Short mmCIF file of C-alpha atoms in Angstrom, two decimals:
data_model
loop_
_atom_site.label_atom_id
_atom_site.label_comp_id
_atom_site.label_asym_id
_atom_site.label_seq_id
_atom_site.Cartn_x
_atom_site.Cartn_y
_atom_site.Cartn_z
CA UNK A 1 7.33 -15.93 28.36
CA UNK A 2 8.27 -12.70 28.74
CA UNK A 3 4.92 -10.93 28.90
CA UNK A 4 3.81 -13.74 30.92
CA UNK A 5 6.30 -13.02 33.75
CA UNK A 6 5.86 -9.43 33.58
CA UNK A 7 1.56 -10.15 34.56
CA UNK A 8 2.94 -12.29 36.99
CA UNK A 9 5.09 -9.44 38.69
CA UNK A 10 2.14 -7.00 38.42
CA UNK A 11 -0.26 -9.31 39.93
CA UNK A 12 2.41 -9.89 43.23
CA UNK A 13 2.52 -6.75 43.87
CA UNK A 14 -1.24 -5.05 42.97
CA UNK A 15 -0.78 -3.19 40.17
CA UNK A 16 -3.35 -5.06 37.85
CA UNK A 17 -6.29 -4.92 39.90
CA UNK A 18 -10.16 -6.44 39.58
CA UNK A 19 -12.47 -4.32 36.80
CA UNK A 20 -13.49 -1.01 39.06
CA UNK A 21 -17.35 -1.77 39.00
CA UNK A 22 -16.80 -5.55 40.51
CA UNK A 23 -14.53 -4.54 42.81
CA UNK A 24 -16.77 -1.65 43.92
CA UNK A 25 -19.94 -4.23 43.85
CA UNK A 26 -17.61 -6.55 45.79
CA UNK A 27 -17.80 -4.20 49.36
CA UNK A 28 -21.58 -3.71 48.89
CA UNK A 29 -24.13 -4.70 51.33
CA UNK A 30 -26.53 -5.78 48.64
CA UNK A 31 -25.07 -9.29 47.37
CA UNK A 32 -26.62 -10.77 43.95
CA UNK A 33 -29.09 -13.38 43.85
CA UNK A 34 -27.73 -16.88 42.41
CA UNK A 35 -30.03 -19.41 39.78
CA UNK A 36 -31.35 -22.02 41.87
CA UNK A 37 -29.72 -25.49 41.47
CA UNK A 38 -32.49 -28.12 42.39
CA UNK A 39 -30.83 -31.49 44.13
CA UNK A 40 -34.17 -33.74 43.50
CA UNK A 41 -35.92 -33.00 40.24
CA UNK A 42 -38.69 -35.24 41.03
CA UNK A 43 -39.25 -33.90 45.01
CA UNK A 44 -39.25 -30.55 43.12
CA UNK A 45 -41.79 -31.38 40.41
CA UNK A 46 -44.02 -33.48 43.59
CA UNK A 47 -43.90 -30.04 45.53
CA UNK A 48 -44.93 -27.62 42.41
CA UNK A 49 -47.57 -30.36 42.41
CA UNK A 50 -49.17 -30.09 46.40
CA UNK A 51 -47.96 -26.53 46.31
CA UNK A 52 -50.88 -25.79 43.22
CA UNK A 53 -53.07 -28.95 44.62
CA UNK A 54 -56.10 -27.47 46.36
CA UNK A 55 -57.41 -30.64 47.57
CA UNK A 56 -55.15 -29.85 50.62
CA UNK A 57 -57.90 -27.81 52.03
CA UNK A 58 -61.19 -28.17 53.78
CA UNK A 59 -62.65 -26.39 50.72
CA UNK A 60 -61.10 -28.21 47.73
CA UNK A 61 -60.63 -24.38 46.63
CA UNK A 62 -57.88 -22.97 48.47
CA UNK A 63 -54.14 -23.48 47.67
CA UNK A 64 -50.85 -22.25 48.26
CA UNK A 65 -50.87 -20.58 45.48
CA UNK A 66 -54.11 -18.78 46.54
CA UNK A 67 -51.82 -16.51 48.93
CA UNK A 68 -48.69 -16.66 47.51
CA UNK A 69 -49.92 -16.48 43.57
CA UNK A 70 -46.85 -16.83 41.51
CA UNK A 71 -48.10 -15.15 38.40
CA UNK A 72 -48.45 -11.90 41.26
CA UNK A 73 -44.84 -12.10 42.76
CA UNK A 74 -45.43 -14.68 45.18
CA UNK A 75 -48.01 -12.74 46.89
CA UNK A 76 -51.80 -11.52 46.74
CA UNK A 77 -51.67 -8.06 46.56
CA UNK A 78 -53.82 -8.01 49.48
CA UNK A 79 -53.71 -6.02 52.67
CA UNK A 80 -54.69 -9.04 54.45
CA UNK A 81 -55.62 -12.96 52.75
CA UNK A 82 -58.55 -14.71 52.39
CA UNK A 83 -59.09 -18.05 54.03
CA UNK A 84 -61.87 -20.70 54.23
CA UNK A 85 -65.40 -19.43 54.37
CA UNK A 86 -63.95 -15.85 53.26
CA UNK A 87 -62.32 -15.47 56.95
CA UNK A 88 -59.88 -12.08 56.56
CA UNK A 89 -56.37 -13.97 57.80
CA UNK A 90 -54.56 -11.21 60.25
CA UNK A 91 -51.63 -10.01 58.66
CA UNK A 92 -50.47 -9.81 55.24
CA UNK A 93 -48.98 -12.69 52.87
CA UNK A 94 -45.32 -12.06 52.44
CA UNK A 95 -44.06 -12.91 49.53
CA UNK A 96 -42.84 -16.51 48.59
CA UNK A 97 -40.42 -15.57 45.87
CA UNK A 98 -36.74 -15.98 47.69
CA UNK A 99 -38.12 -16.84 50.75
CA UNK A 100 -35.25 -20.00 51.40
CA UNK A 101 -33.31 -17.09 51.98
CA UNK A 102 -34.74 -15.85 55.19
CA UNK A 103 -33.81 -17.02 58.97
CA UNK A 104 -37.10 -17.73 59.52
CA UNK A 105 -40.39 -17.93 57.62
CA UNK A 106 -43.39 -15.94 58.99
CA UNK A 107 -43.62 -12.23 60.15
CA UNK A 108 -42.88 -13.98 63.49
CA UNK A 109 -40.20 -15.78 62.62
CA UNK A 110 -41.99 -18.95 64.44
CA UNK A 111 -41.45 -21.10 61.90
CA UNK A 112 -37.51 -22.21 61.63
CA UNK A 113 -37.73 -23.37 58.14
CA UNK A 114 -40.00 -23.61 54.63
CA UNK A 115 -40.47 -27.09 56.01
CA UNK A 116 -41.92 -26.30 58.82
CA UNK A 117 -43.56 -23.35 57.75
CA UNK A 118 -45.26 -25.17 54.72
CA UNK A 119 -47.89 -27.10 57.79
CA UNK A 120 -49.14 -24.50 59.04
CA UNK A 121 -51.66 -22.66 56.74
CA UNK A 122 -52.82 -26.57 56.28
CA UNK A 123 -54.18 -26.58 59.58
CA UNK A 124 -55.06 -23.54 60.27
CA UNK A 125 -58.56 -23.19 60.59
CA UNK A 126 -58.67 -19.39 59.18
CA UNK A 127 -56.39 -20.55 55.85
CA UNK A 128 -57.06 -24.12 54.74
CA UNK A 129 -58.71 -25.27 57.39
CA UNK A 130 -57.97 -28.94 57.18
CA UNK A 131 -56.03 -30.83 59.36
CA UNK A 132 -52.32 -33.10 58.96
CA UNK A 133 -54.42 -36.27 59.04
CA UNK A 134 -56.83 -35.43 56.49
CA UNK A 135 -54.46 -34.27 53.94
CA UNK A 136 -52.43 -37.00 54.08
CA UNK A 137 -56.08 -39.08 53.48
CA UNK A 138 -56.05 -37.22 50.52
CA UNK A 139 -53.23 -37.67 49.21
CA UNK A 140 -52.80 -41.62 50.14
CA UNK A 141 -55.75 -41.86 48.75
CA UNK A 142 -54.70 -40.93 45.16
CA UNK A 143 -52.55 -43.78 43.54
CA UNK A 144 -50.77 -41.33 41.17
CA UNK A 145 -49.91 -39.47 44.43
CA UNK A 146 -48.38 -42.79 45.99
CA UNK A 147 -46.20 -43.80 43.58
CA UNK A 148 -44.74 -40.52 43.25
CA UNK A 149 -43.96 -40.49 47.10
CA UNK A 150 -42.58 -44.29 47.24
CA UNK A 151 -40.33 -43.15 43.94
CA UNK A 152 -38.65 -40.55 46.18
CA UNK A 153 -39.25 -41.24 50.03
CA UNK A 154 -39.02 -44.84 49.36
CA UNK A 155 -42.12 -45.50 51.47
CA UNK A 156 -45.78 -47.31 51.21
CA UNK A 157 -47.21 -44.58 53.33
CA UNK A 158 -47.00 -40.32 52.87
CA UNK A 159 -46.83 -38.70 55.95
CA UNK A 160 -47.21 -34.94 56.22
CA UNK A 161 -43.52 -34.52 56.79
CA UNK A 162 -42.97 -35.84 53.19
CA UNK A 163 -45.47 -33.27 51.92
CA UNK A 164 -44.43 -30.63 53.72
CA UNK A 165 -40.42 -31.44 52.16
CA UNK A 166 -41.10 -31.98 48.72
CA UNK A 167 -43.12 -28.34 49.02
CA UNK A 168 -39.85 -26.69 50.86
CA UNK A 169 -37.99 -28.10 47.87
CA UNK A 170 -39.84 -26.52 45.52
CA UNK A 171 -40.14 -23.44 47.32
CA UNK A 172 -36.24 -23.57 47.38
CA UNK A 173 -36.42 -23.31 43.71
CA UNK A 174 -38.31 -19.90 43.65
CA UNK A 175 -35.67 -17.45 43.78
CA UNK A 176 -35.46 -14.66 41.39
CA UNK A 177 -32.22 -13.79 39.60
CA UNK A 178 -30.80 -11.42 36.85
CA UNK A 179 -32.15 -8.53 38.35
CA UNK A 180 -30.85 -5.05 36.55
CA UNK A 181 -29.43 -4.69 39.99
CA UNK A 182 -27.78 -7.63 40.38
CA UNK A 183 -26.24 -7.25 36.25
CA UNK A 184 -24.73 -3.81 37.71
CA UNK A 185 -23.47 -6.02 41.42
CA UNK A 186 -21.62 -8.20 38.53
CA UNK A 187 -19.99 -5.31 36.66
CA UNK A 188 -22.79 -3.79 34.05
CA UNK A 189 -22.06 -0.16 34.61
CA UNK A 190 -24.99 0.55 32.09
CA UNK A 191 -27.86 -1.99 33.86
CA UNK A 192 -28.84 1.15 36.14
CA UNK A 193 -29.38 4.64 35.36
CA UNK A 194 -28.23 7.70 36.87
CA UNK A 195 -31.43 8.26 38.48
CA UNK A 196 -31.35 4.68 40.07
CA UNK A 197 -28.13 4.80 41.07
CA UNK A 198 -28.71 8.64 42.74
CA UNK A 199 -31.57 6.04 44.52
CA UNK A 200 -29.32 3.77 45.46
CA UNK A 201 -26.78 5.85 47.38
CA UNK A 202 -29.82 7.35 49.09
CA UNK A 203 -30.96 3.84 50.64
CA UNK A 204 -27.01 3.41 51.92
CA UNK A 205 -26.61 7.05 53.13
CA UNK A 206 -30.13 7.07 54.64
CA UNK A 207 -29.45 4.02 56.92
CA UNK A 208 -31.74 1.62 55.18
CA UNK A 209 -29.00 -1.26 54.48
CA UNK A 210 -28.61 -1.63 57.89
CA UNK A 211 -31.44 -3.63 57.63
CA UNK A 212 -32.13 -4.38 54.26
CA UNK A 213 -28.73 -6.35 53.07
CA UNK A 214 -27.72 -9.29 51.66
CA UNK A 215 -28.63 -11.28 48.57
CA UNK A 216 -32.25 -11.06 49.69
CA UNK A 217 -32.20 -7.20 50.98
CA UNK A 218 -34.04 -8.64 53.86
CA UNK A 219 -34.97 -11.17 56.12
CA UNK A 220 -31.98 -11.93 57.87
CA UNK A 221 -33.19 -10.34 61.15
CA UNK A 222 -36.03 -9.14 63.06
CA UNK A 223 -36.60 -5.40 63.66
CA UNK A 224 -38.76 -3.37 65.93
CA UNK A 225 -41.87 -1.21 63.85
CA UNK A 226 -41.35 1.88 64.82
CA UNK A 227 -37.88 2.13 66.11
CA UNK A 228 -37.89 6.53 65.77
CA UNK A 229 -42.03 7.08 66.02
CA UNK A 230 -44.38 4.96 67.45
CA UNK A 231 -46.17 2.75 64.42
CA UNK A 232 -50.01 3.49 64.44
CA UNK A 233 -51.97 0.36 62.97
CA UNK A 234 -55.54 -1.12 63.50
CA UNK A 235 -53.76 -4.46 63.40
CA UNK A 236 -53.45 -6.67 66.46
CA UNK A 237 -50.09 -8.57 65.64
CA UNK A 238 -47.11 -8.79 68.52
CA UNK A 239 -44.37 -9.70 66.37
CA UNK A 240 -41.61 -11.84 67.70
CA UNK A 241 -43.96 -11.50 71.35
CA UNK A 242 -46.16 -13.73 70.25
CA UNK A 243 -43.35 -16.32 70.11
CA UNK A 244 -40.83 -15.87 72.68
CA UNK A 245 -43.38 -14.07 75.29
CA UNK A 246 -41.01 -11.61 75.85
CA UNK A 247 -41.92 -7.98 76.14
CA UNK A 248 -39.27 -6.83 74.57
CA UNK A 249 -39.90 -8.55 71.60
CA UNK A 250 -43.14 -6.68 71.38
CA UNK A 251 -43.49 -5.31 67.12
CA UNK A 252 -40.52 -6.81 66.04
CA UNK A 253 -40.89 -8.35 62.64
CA UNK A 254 -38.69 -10.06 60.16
CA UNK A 255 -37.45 -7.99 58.39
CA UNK A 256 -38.90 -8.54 55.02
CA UNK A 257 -36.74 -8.94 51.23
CA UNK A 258 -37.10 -6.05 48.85
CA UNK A 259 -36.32 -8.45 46.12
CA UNK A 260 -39.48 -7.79 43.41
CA UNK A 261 -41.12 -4.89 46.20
CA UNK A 262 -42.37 -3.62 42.86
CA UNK A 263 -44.77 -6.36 42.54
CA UNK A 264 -45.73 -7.14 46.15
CA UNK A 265 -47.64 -4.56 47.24
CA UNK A 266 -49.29 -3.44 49.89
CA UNK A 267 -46.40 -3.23 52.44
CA UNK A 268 -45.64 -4.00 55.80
CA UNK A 269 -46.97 -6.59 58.57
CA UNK A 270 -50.76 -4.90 58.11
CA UNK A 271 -50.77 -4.64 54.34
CA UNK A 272 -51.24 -0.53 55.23
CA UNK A 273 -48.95 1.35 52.84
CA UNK A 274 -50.47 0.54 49.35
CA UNK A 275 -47.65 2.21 47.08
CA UNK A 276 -44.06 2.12 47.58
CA UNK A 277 -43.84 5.74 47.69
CA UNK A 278 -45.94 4.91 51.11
CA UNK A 279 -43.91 2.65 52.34
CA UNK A 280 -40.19 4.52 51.68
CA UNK A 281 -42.00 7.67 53.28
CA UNK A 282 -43.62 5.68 56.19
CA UNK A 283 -40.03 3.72 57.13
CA UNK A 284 -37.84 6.94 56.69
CA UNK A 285 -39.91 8.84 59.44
CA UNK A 286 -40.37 6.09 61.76
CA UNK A 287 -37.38 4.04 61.30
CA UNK A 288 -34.51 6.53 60.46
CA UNK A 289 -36.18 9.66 61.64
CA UNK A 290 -36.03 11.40 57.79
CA UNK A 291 -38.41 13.23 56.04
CA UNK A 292 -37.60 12.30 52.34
CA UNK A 293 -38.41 15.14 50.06
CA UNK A 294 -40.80 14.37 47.01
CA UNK A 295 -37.59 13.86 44.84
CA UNK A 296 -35.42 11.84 47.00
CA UNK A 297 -38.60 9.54 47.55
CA UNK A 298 -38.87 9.28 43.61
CA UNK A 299 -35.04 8.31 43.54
CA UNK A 300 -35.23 5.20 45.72
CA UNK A 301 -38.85 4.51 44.47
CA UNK A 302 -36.72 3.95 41.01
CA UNK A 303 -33.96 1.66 42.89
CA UNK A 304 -36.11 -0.53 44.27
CA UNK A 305 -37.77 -1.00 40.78
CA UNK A 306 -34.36 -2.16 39.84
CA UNK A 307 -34.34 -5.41 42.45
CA UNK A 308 -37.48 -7.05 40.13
CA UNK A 309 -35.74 -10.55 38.66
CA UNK A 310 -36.46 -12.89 36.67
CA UNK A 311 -39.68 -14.80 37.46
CA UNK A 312 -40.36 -18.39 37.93
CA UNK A 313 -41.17 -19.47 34.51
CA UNK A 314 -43.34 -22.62 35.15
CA UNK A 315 -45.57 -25.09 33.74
CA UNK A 316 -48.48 -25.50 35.53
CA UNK A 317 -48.79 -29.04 36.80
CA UNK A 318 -51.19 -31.86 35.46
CA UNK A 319 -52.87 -32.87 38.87
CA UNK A 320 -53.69 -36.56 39.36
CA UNK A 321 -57.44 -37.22 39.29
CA UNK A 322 -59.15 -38.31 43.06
CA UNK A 323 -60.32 -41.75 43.57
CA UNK A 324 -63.55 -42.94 44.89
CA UNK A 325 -62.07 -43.61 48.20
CA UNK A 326 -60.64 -39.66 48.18
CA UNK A 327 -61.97 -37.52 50.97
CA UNK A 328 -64.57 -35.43 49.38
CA UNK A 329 -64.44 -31.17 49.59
CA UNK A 330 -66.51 -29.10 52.10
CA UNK A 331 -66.23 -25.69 50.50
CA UNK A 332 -69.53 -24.32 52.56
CA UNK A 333 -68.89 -26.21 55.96
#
């Protein structure tokens, strides 16, 4: 009773205090990355399935998977992605991993949610190239397919806005976790080494977490390329212009996560820096107006390693055969 009362008096007035490292990890502008925690098991296990199903395309070949592969970080490790008939798509494939965690989805921002987001490569005619219409054919078509959709919509008929939520709530799923930065966030003092952490005091003291914050270091706002130096790229993309039509807007991007930057390579709107060392030099000069030396570069090079989580660990799904009365493919047309 005794030593109980006597905690008690040092708690009221401050003298025991919260483990140094989480109290320090408490006040910084990097936040960890929690598990996912699913609501619908079965809209999650429909969406892995149309998320993998290429049969959502004009060519029977192309998936979502195709640009955001998730055995290559959610990505394609292309400057720009391929699309039907081998058309070169205009910007590059951001990452999918953690992407429930941005405002918006899209460089542009134009989409307000994966929901909505999830239509568009669908119909576009330089991704998927199929339409709404004929990829619900598709999948009303399939009985497997229907009875998976009446089991959770509680309808006779799919509509795309079915599809397009059960593929959100998978994506919602796709977050990444038990990074080494995140186990020092929580208090492991050893997760990160000295050089890392030398990285990580660079990225704060150099400006960068002024825009690269939060559990997904990223994506919570849209930024201007080029902010210090004009941005010099081949590529034709206006940003948040293209959107709102205002000229302001002009080469503002969201900004993107750095979660797993190790593994989604090449960088930036045009897919033009192909190494990280690139792309810390590029955004120091024309974005904080710094010259990194060689070393400093190498530092937050070896931070940035440290955001890489755990990966989706997944089972590829069993698709359900097409019927007779399925729309065939048109992989040539």
């Amino acid at each position: 009773m005794i030593l109980r009362a006597l905690i008690t008096s040092l708690l009221a007035v401050g003298t025991i205090a919260a483990p140094p490292a989480q109290a320090a990890a408490a006040d910084e502008p990097i936040k960890p990355i929690e598990a996912a925690k699913p609501k619908n098991e079965n809209k999650v296990e429909l969406g892995k399935m149309l998320f993998f199903d290429p049969r959502l395309s004009k060519s029977g070949f192309i998936s979502c998977n195709s640009c955001h592969n998730l055995s290559m970080g959610g990505s394609d490790n292309l400057p720009s992605s391929i699309g039907h008939k081998w058309h070169q798509g205009p910007i590059n494939s951001p990452t999918v991993l953690n992407s429930s965690l941005s405002l918006a989805q899209f460089w542009d921002g134009r989409a307000k949610d994966l929901k909505d987001q999830a239509g568009g490569p669908i119909a576009n005619p330089g991704e998927m190239a199929f339409s709404h219409e004929l990829a619900v054919g598709v999948l009303q078509s399939i009985p497997q397919y229907r009875a998976r959709f009446k089991q959770i919509y509680s309808s006779d008929k799919v509509d795309i806005g079915m599809a397009t939520d059960a593929i959100a709530a998978f994506e919602e799923t796709l977050v990444t976790p038990d990074s080494r930065f995140d186990k020092w966030l929580k208090g492991d003092k050893n997760a990160i080494n000295k050089t890392e952490l030398e990285g990580y005091k660079l990225f704060k003291d150099a400006g960068c977490t002024g825009c690269h914050n939060g559990p997904a270091v990223g994506g919570a706002s849209f930024q201007k390329m080029g902010v210090l130096e004009p941005y010099k790229t081949q590529s034709k993309a206006e940003g948040r212009f293209a959107v709102t039509g205002k000229e302001e807007d002009r080469l503002f991007f969201k900004v993107p996560t750095l979660r797993n930057v190790e593994l989604t390579y090449p960088y930036f709107h045009d897919g033009a820096a192909a190494t990280l060392e690139d792309a810390v030099n590029t955004m120091g000069r024309i974005q904080l107006g710094r010259n990194f030396t060689k070393d400093e570069n190498a530092k937050i090079v070896a931070f940035l390693k440290t955001l890489t989580g755990k990966q989706p660990h997944l089972t590829l799904p069993i698709l359900p055969p097409s019927s007779k009365d399925t729309p065939k493919p048109h992989p040539f047309d």
